[in-house]
XYZ file of C-alpha atoms in Angstrom:
563
model
C -0.129 -18.129 32.682
C 2.559 -20.214 32.447
C 2.501 -22.896 29.819
C 3.926 -26.359 30.760
C 4.936 -28.592 27.511
C 3.608 -32.229 27.453
C 5.753 -34.834 28.756
C 7.418 -32.800 31.185
C 9.587 -34.255 33.748
C 8.847 -33.191 37.481
C 11.083 -33.676 40.531
C 13.487 -32.023 42.443
C 16.303 -30.095 41.185
C 18.530 -32.853 42.007
C 17.612 -34.494 38.532
C 20.079 -33.620 35.695
C 18.737 -31.229 33.558
C 21.149 -32.617 30.821
C 19.255 -35.961 30.967
C 15.737 -34.453 30.761
C 16.832 -32.220 27.947
C 18.127 -35.419 25.978
C 14.820 -37.086 26.819
C 12.812 -34.057 25.250
C 15.120 -33.998 22.399
C 14.230 -37.394 21.431
C 10.582 -38.138 22.635
C 9.512 -41.386 21.416
C 6.678 -41.550 19.287
C 3.171 -40.544 20.839
C 4.700 -38.601 23.580
C 5.731 -35.716 21.054
C 6.468 -32.182 23.214
C 3.385 -30.169 22.659
C 5.127 -26.865 22.708
C 8.043 -26.740 20.704
C 7.524 -25.235 17.310
C 8.457 -27.212 14.354
C 10.010 -24.648 12.580
C 13.464 -23.690 14.188
C 16.560 -21.979 12.721
C 20.104 -20.457 13.142
C 21.714 -22.295 16.282
C 19.212 -24.794 16.892
C 17.788 -25.385 13.440
C 18.548 -28.959 13.219
C 17.410 -29.365 17.069
C 14.293 -31.388 16.119
C 15.153 -33.252 13.215
C 12.063 -35.291 11.705
C 14.539 -38.390 11.963
C 14.334 -37.714 15.439
C 11.063 -39.277 16.116
C 12.202 -42.613 14.918
C 16.144 -42.437 14.981
C 17.959 -40.328 17.696
C 21.190 -42.006 16.633
C 21.329 -39.786 13.476
C 21.620 -36.515 15.325
C 24.836 -34.662 15.195
C 25.968 -32.491 18.149
C 28.066 -29.715 19.184
C 28.263 -27.446 22.210
C 26.283 -24.499 23.547
C 27.133 -21.055 21.855
C 30.288 -20.118 24.020
C 29.878 -16.429 23.423
C 26.207 -16.692 24.983
C 27.924 -18.145 28.184
C 31.112 -16.001 27.887
C 28.566 -12.824 27.640
C 26.772 -13.656 30.850
C 30.149 -14.493 32.723
C 31.646 -11.326 32.034
C 28.522 -9.683 33.322
C 27.248 -8.265 29.750
C 23.969 -10.367 29.967
C 21.557 -10.039 32.765
C 20.798 -13.471 34.641
C 17.403 -13.411 33.723
C 17.916 -12.711 30.038
C 20.665 -15.532 29.824
C 18.396 -17.750 31.067
C 15.847 -17.260 28.608
C 18.290 -16.937 25.786
C 19.153 -20.590 26.669
C 15.679 -21.590 26.821
C 15.140 -20.321 23.263
C 18.567 -22.442 22.167
C 17.984 -25.436 23.994
C 14.116 -25.411 23.538
C 13.195 -25.676 27.017
C 10.493 -24.176 28.944
C 11.483 -21.912 31.946
C 9.231 -20.146 34.145
C 10.582 -17.859 37.052
C 7.818 -18.749 40.135
C 6.967 -16.424 43.312
C 7.334 -19.032 46.015
C 8.101 -18.256 50.017
C 11.374 -17.829 51.487
C 13.096 -20.447 53.322
C 14.667 -20.731 56.600
C 14.114 -18.243 59.573
C 15.254 -15.140 57.567
C 14.319 -11.955 59.876
C 12.534 -9.003 57.553
C 10.648 -8.902 54.657
C 12.002 -10.430 51.603
C 10.505 -11.627 48.105
C 11.457 -15.229 46.864
C 11.417 -16.755 43.413
C 12.342 -19.919 42.157
C 13.191 -21.172 38.406
C 11.293 -24.128 37.361
C 12.669 -25.622 34.201
C 10.253 -28.220 32.240
C 8.795 -29.023 35.819
C 12.234 -29.224 37.728
C 12.522 -26.491 40.463
C 15.575 -24.827 41.189
C 16.826 -23.245 44.404
C 15.085 -20.348 45.797
C 16.402 -16.634 45.307
C 15.711 -13.814 47.572
C 15.714 -10.194 47.338
C 14.482 -7.107 48.992
C 11.759 -6.490 45.899
C 10.787 -8.803 43.113
C 13.402 -7.913 40.433
C 16.466 -8.502 42.805
C 14.687 -11.878 43.824
C 14.258 -13.094 40.206
C 17.788 -12.256 39.308
C 18.989 -13.995 42.502
C 16.976 -17.170 41.387
C 18.320 -16.947 37.826
C 21.950 -16.889 39.035
C 21.272 -19.995 41.533
C 19.643 -21.927 38.471
C 22.595 -21.077 36.056
C 24.898 -22.116 38.449
C 23.631 -25.568 38.625
C 22.640 -25.693 34.880
C 25.892 -24.448 33.060
C 27.981 -27.118 34.440
C 25.505 -29.650 32.803
C 25.833 -28.083 29.528
C 29.794 -28.499 29.162
C 31.616 -31.518 28.302
C 28.474 -33.324 26.811
C 27.053 -32.177 23.680
C 23.611 -31.131 23.689
C 22.818 -29.043 20.379
C 23.172 -30.631 17.162
C 25.513 -29.356 14.873
C 23.964 -26.368 12.680
C 24.321 -26.042 9.308
C 26.099 -23.259 7.405
C 23.735 -20.410 6.111
C 20.414 -19.319 6.221
C 17.268 -20.521 8.042
C 15.416 -23.423 6.768
C 12.777 -22.550 4.207
C 9.848 -24.547 3.359
C 9.457 -26.973 0.669
C 6.722 -29.294 -0.391
C 6.259 -32.671 0.812
C 3.262 -34.898 1.191
C 0.427 -33.463 2.974
C -0.186 -34.292 7.185
C -2.440 -32.912 9.479
C -1.513 -30.775 12.439
C -2.141 -33.383 14.714
C 0.458 -35.708 13.172
C 3.091 -33.121 13.617
C 1.938 -32.634 17.249
C 0.156 -36.056 18.437
C -0.957 -34.749 21.922
C -1.489 -30.805 20.658
C -5.345 -31.416 20.498
C -5.679 -33.088 23.669
C -3.488 -30.442 25.431
C -5.279 -27.664 24.134
C -8.761 -28.725 25.084
C -7.524 -28.998 28.770
C -6.403 -25.457 28.886
C -9.535 -23.547 29.883
C -8.495 -20.265 28.527
C -8.838 -21.778 24.918
C -12.399 -21.781 25.604
C -13.141 -18.764 27.753
C -11.156 -16.186 25.690
C -13.316 -16.834 22.428
C -16.887 -16.994 24.613
C -15.698 -13.780 26.029
C -14.826 -12.113 22.928
C -18.185 -13.383 21.547
C -20.361 -11.913 24.257
C -18.410 -8.575 24.081
C -18.593 -8.233 20.080
C -22.716 -9.311 20.277
C -23.067 -6.630 23.170
C -21.400 -3.819 20.900
C -22.616 -4.512 18.007
C -26.268 -5.792 18.297
C -27.362 -1.956 19.394
C -25.936 -1.053 15.879
C -27.220 -3.494 13.087
C -25.876 -1.437 10.538
C -22.346 -2.221 11.446
C -22.767 -5.856 11.598
C -21.064 -6.521 8.583
C -17.705 -5.408 10.579
C -17.235 -8.202 12.456
C -15.962 -10.558 9.818
C -12.195 -10.224 10.883
C -12.003 -9.546 14.673
C -8.800 -9.213 16.853
C -8.926 -8.743 20.872
C -6.763 -8.486 23.305
C -7.417 -10.306 26.954
C -5.942 -9.671 30.280
C -5.885 -13.033 32.581
C -5.490 -12.536 36.315
C -6.890 -14.331 39.335
C -10.054 -12.692 39.098
C -10.402 -14.369 35.398
C -10.383 -13.440 31.821
C -11.418 -9.998 30.718
C -11.281 -8.270 26.933
C -9.931 -5.144 27.415
C -9.498 -4.198 23.497
C -11.019 -5.363 20.440
C -10.773 -4.041 16.650
C -12.171 -5.152 13.293
C -11.147 -4.507 9.678
C -9.467 -5.575 6.497
C -7.992 -2.759 4.842
C -5.358 -0.108 4.674
C -5.954 3.475 3.484
C -5.746 4.495 -0.114
C -4.957 8.054 0.797
C -1.289 9.161 0.754
C 0.840 9.962 4.159
C -0.078 13.305 6.050
C 1.783 15.303 7.946
C -1.102 16.202 10.387
C -1.166 12.350 12.125
C -5.013 12.253 11.712
C -5.398 9.568 9.224
C -5.355 5.629 10.153
C -2.902 4.085 7.739
C -3.547 0.516 8.644
C -6.930 -0.884 9.738
C -6.433 -4.605 9.655
C -8.603 -6.148 12.501
C -5.145 -6.944 14.940
C -3.493 -3.411 14.012
C -6.734 -1.649 15.185
C -7.094 -4.009 18.155
C -3.372 -3.474 19.572
C -4.103 0.621 19.266
C -7.212 -0.077 21.121
C -4.776 -1.961 23.432
C -2.538 0.922 23.660
C -5.344 3.450 24.665
C -6.261 0.776 27.451
C -2.459 1.085 29.027
C -2.672 4.776 28.810
C -5.606 4.471 31.080
C -3.697 2.419 33.427
C -0.468 4.712 33.234
C -2.974 7.649 34.606
C -4.306 5.319 37.131
C -0.625 4.767 38.450
C 0.424 8.231 38.275
C -2.594 9.862 39.951
C -0.748 10.352 42.943
C -4.110 8.820 44.517
C -3.541 5.220 46.443
C -6.672 3.641 45.706
C -6.308 4.556 41.859
C -2.902 3.460 41.808
C -3.870 0.080 43.556
C -6.586 -0.539 40.472
C -3.772 0.167 37.692
C -2.480 -3.112 35.972
C 1.419 -1.954 36.484
C 3.732 -2.111 38.791
C 7.017 -0.318 39.222
C 10.753 -1.457 39.805
C 12.218 1.008 42.246
C 15.454 0.871 40.544
C 14.996 1.596 36.737
C 11.276 3.120 37.657
C 9.755 1.711 34.700
C 6.433 -0.267 34.839
C 5.595 -3.671 34.053
C 2.498 -5.843 34.151
C 1.743 -7.042 37.903
C 3.101 -10.349 38.329
C -0.682 -12.077 38.459
C -1.448 -10.486 34.911
C -0.836 -11.999 31.677
C -2.071 -10.473 28.342
C -3.434 -12.718 25.439
C -4.176 -12.029 21.801
C -7.369 -13.572 19.877
C -7.702 -13.631 16.220
C -10.699 -15.086 14.213
C -8.711 -15.226 11.304
C -4.839 -16.218 10.386
C -3.252 -13.262 9.923
C -2.265 -11.807 6.504
C 1.382 -12.515 5.425
C 3.997 -15.584 6.329
C 1.258 -16.881 8.615
C -0.913 -18.288 6.011
C 1.731 -20.579 4.556
C -0.442 -23.839 3.206
C -0.241 -26.608 5.722
C 1.334 -29.023 2.942
C 4.635 -27.031 3.082
C 7.467 -28.500 5.395
C 10.872 -27.517 6.570
C 13.763 -29.170 4.996
C 17.136 -27.484 6.233
C 19.048 -28.900 3.023
C 16.966 -27.932 0.472
C 16.826 -24.174 -0.488
C 19.376 -21.786 -0.317
C 19.191 -18.113 1.460
C 19.413 -16.686 -1.979
C 16.042 -18.205 -3.092
C 14.140 -17.234 -0.281
C 10.443 -18.333 -0.967
C 7.943 -15.784 -1.108
C 5.802 -17.559 1.645
C 7.749 -16.850 4.607
C 9.556 -13.224 3.338
C 8.218 -10.078 4.523
C 4.945 -8.914 2.836
C 2.934 -5.519 2.723
C -0.576 -4.841 2.130
C -1.918 -2.120 -0.374
C -5.462 -1.426 -0.096
C -6.590 -4.806 1.869
C -4.126 -6.719 -1.143
C -0.981 -8.614 0.153
C 2.139 -8.992 -1.621
C 5.797 -10.168 -0.659
C 8.212 -7.653 -0.232
C 10.141 -9.580 -3.579
C 6.999 -9.630 -5.540
C 7.752 -7.894 -8.782
C 4.174 -6.527 -8.651
C 5.037 -4.870 -5.612
C 5.997 -0.940 -6.492
C 7.671 0.740 -3.558
C 7.692 4.151 -5.438
C 4.111 3.833 -5.382
C 2.514 6.930 -4.225
C -0.231 4.733 -2.390
C 0.691 4.215 1.634
C 1.644 0.771 2.187
C 1.538 -1.230 5.498
C 3.582 -4.244 6.349
C 1.398 -7.346 6.828
C -0.100 -8.218 10.100
C 2.027 -11.352 10.378
C 5.031 -9.252 10.263
C 3.615 -6.790 12.783
C 2.589 -9.475 15.302
C 6.384 -10.738 14.727
C 7.594 -7.413 15.598
C 5.620 -6.845 18.722
C 6.666 -10.218 20.030
C 10.354 -8.693 19.795
C 9.943 -4.978 20.542
C 6.613 -5.283 22.792
C 2.890 -4.321 22.165
C 3.486 -1.007 23.835
C 4.988 0.966 21.115
C 7.816 3.610 21.083
C 6.140 6.419 23.206
C 4.948 3.757 25.876
C 8.238 2.314 26.195
C 9.318 5.356 28.274
C 7.072 4.408 30.806
C 6.871 0.506 30.601
C 8.953 -2.422 29.933
C 8.245 -4.234 26.835
C 5.091 -5.682 26.983
C 4.244 -9.503 25.416
C 1.476 -11.480 24.702
C 1.636 -15.178 26.955
C -0.540 -16.901 23.814
C -1.738 -16.271 20.375
C -5.117 -18.173 20.296
C -6.577 -18.468 16.607
C -10.323 -18.876 16.092
C -9.848 -19.708 12.181
C -12.473 -22.550 11.542
C -10.835 -23.068 7.762
C -6.983 -23.766 9.610
C -6.076 -26.994 10.566
C -2.611 -26.271 12.087
C -0.716 -22.951 13.337
C 2.526 -23.889 11.730
C 2.704 -20.607 9.973
C 2.161 -18.456 12.916
C 4.827 -20.524 14.483
C 7.321 -19.922 11.580
C 6.371 -16.310 11.258
C 6.622 -15.382 14.713
C 8.868 -17.533 16.227
C 11.677 -18.801 13.447
C 12.246 -16.008 11.918
C 13.489 -14.190 14.734
C 15.224 -17.177 16.080
C 18.587 -16.029 17.548
C 18.226 -12.563 17.732
C 17.865 -12.143 21.631
C 21.700 -11.911 22.493
C 21.556 -8.766 19.976
C 18.786 -6.897 21.776
C 19.426 -4.319 24.603
C 18.274 -5.003 28.029
C 14.573 -6.120 28.682
C 14.027 -6.940 24.908
C 13.956 -10.850 23.526
C 12.240 -13.114 21.646
C 8.917 -13.723 23.879
C 7.839 -17.349 22.545
C 3.674 -16.907 22.896
C 1.885 -20.257 23.110
C -0.181 -20.566 19.792
C -3.102 -22.486 19.176
C -6.548 -23.132 17.396
C -9.655 -22.539 19.341
C -13.446 -21.780 18.899
C -14.315 -19.242 16.876
C -15.813 -16.115 18.493
C -17.731 -15.299 15.379
C -20.918 -16.773 13.523
C -20.336 -18.024 9.908
C -22.099 -15.467 7.493
C -21.675 -13.538 4.236
C -20.385 -10.277 6.047
C -17.739 -10.047 3.158
C -20.441 -9.235 0.567
C -21.721 -6.007 2.183
C -20.710 -2.751 1.306
C -19.406 -1.860 4.758
C -16.811 -4.531 4.399
C -13.905 -1.612 4.349
C -15.028 -0.718 7.723
C -13.874 -1.982 11.223
C -14.943 -1.043 14.292
C -12.724 -0.279 17.612
C -13.452 -0.454 21.183
C -11.133 -0.800 24.692
C -12.254 -1.237 28.163
C -13.559 2.344 29.423
C -14.891 3.336 26.269
C -18.733 3.814 26.409
C -19.399 3.821 22.628
C -17.538 2.135 19.737
C -16.319 3.771 16.900
C -16.672 2.684 13.302
C -13.511 3.700 10.788
C -13.686 3.580 6.708
C -10.088 1.510 6.324
C -10.026 2.936 2.903
C -10.207 6.284 3.816
C -8.499 6.118 7.391
C -11.064 7.969 9.072
C -14.293 7.816 11.230
C -17.544 7.381 9.666
C -20.402 10.147 9.775
C -22.649 7.370 11.364
C -20.045 6.073 13.857
C -21.512 6.104 17.374
C -18.264 7.831 18.452
C -16.776 10.694 16.740
C -13.932 12.695 18.435
C -14.950 16.147 16.017
C -16.082 17.537 12.633
C -12.780 16.420 11.016
C -13.620 13.059 11.766
C -9.907 11.676 13.112
C -10.053 8.176 14.460
C -9.317 8.250 18.381
C -6.675 5.590 17.163
C -4.719 7.944 15.123
C -0.799 9.038 15.992
C -2.347 12.609 16.919
C -4.858 11.294 19.450
C -1.964 8.915 20.817
C 0.421 11.843 20.982
C -2.287 13.601 23.501
C -2.473 10.679 25.854
C 1.280 10.283 25.586
C 1.528 14.316 26.754
C -1.222 13.912 29.283
C 0.528 10.743 30.790
C 4.146 12.806 30.935
C 2.637 15.648 32.858
C 0.963 13.215 35.497
C 4.738 11.541 35.740
C 6.305 14.745 35.975
C 8.531 13.768 33.025
C 9.803 17.348 31.785
C 12.024 15.771 29.418
C 9.479 13.992 27.540
C 7.072 17.247 27.320
C 9.641 19.110 25.704
C 9.472 17.338 22.701
C 8.360 19.275 19.799
C 7.026 16.590 17.450
C 5.772 12.953 17.590
C 8.699 11.740 15.525
C 10.854 13.261 18.520
C 9.004 11.501 21.323
C 9.527 8.025 19.479
C 13.217 8.728 18.648
C 14.033 9.448 22.469
C 12.724 5.949 23.200
C 16.638 4.827 22.983
C 16.484 1.224 24.035
C 13.239 0.584 21.794
C 14.912 2.288 18.843
C 18.115 0.418 19.114
C 15.692 -3.122 19.153
C 13.986 -1.882 16.245
C 17.193 -1.190 14.337
C 18.622 -4.842 15.091
C 15.407 -6.585 14.239
C 15.001 -5.009 10.909
C 18.927 -5.837 10.085
C 18.223 -9.229 11.401
C 15.259 -9.878 9.129
C 17.241 -8.652 6.286
C 20.457 -10.475 7.097
C 18.275 -13.517 7.169
C 16.949 -13.114 3.954
C 13.398 -12.282 4.517
C 13.461 -8.564 2.719
C 13.651 -5.136 4.003
C 11.306 -3.710 6.019
C 9.133 -0.898 4.321
C 8.887 1.963 6.354
C 6.199 4.859 6.018
C 7.555 8.133 4.675
C 8.804 9.918 7.876
C 6.787 12.930 6.894
C 3.615 10.914 8.630
C 5.640 11.685 11.895
C 6.519 15.106 11.664
C 3.555 16.745 13.755
C 2.689 18.372 16.947
C -0.115 18.927 19.424
């Protein structure tokens, strides 16, 4: 699904994008851009200065970062990547839209055009979709870049760190984004997704009333295609294990809902990889993947988008109080506020990595907070290291939060967007900061006192294709005896690392990847995914450089196992 911003300017390519951008930057009161995050940093930290709503004359300007343009002109940055990098710097909405070929051109060609805030650019064609997208991006950049030279569109960036939150008078989310509520109500997916999650959750749990307490914290992944919305993975839970790291890969270290749902999504992706590599045409057509003929990597079919639903704001930076506001002139990088730093969880409790109560040397296993993990997945992709041997990064198009206690999504926008703003030029090919549309939606779960039940430490997981749900004790990191699904007497969860490695080996065999089958351990298979590992290294270094703290990695012993 392509999200458009409120107040988009529609028309032909002849319109000057520079003029459009200036109009969008200084939208008059009551016509605020609905999609833009109030949290911006690095090169565009002052782009949406609060003063802009009443006085546009106060904006100081500078030219587009020349390095970004030079990298593209030297051929170091792919046209599509350059276009998306510009969209992040200038805060415009870009869409690569499939269209029809123009003119009487013999043969079979694919055609795409770039649409920037409703303005269509020239049609690019190619013998495959990747070539057509690249051609369309090049044509758009040919028209776009000249309009960015000379006239300065970017406000002058302040030296130093990204802006950090300070207290100001409390205001509601609707005051920040006057048209957000109206815009979100008009989006049908905001209604369909919670309903689909609610129906599936009831179907799974109603047959097992003893696990009804597991629904207090829910996350789900939904695919959207021309046939509608479909829940493909779901997870619940609110804990990470109290056990020490083990070298057998059979203990779940983190059983928070969004982590459980994401690992369930990975199982779903493995199923579709097996369909694609089945060497059966009818099964291959049922797969959600398509293959790039040049790189041989798979990506989601162009008519499929992925969405994430959560019934609670994730732990960590996303849960900043609503009365915190950004003021880039207020706090230095050396006084990083704990609210937007990286966080860890220890047996369900959350600590800033700067907190004196957090002891990294403790024997207990710690996990990064759900907010931090979502931030990482929106840069590296939700597929993880092993699946990246077969696929391009897989991102979610929207994050839907059904938390009745929340009045805005500023925390999510800061955690997912602001903290990694500006990192895309440093990332290897295919990786970027994919900005999801984040919105509040109706809850998928009825209100109730599930948290008082002894099974609160338990969570369930399911992905499309599973016959029954699995119940996991988050503190133990293993399946419970009463679980409808049990993989064996050892009670290892079907989401554990060993289970994932088993699926990875099966797909590698079907795909005839002898190089992957020769790996001797889970860790070696992950490290062989070099672009993914490079992107991960860049991300963690960037977060530390920006003052958000160091990413806490689990002991390597947890990855040193083989099947």
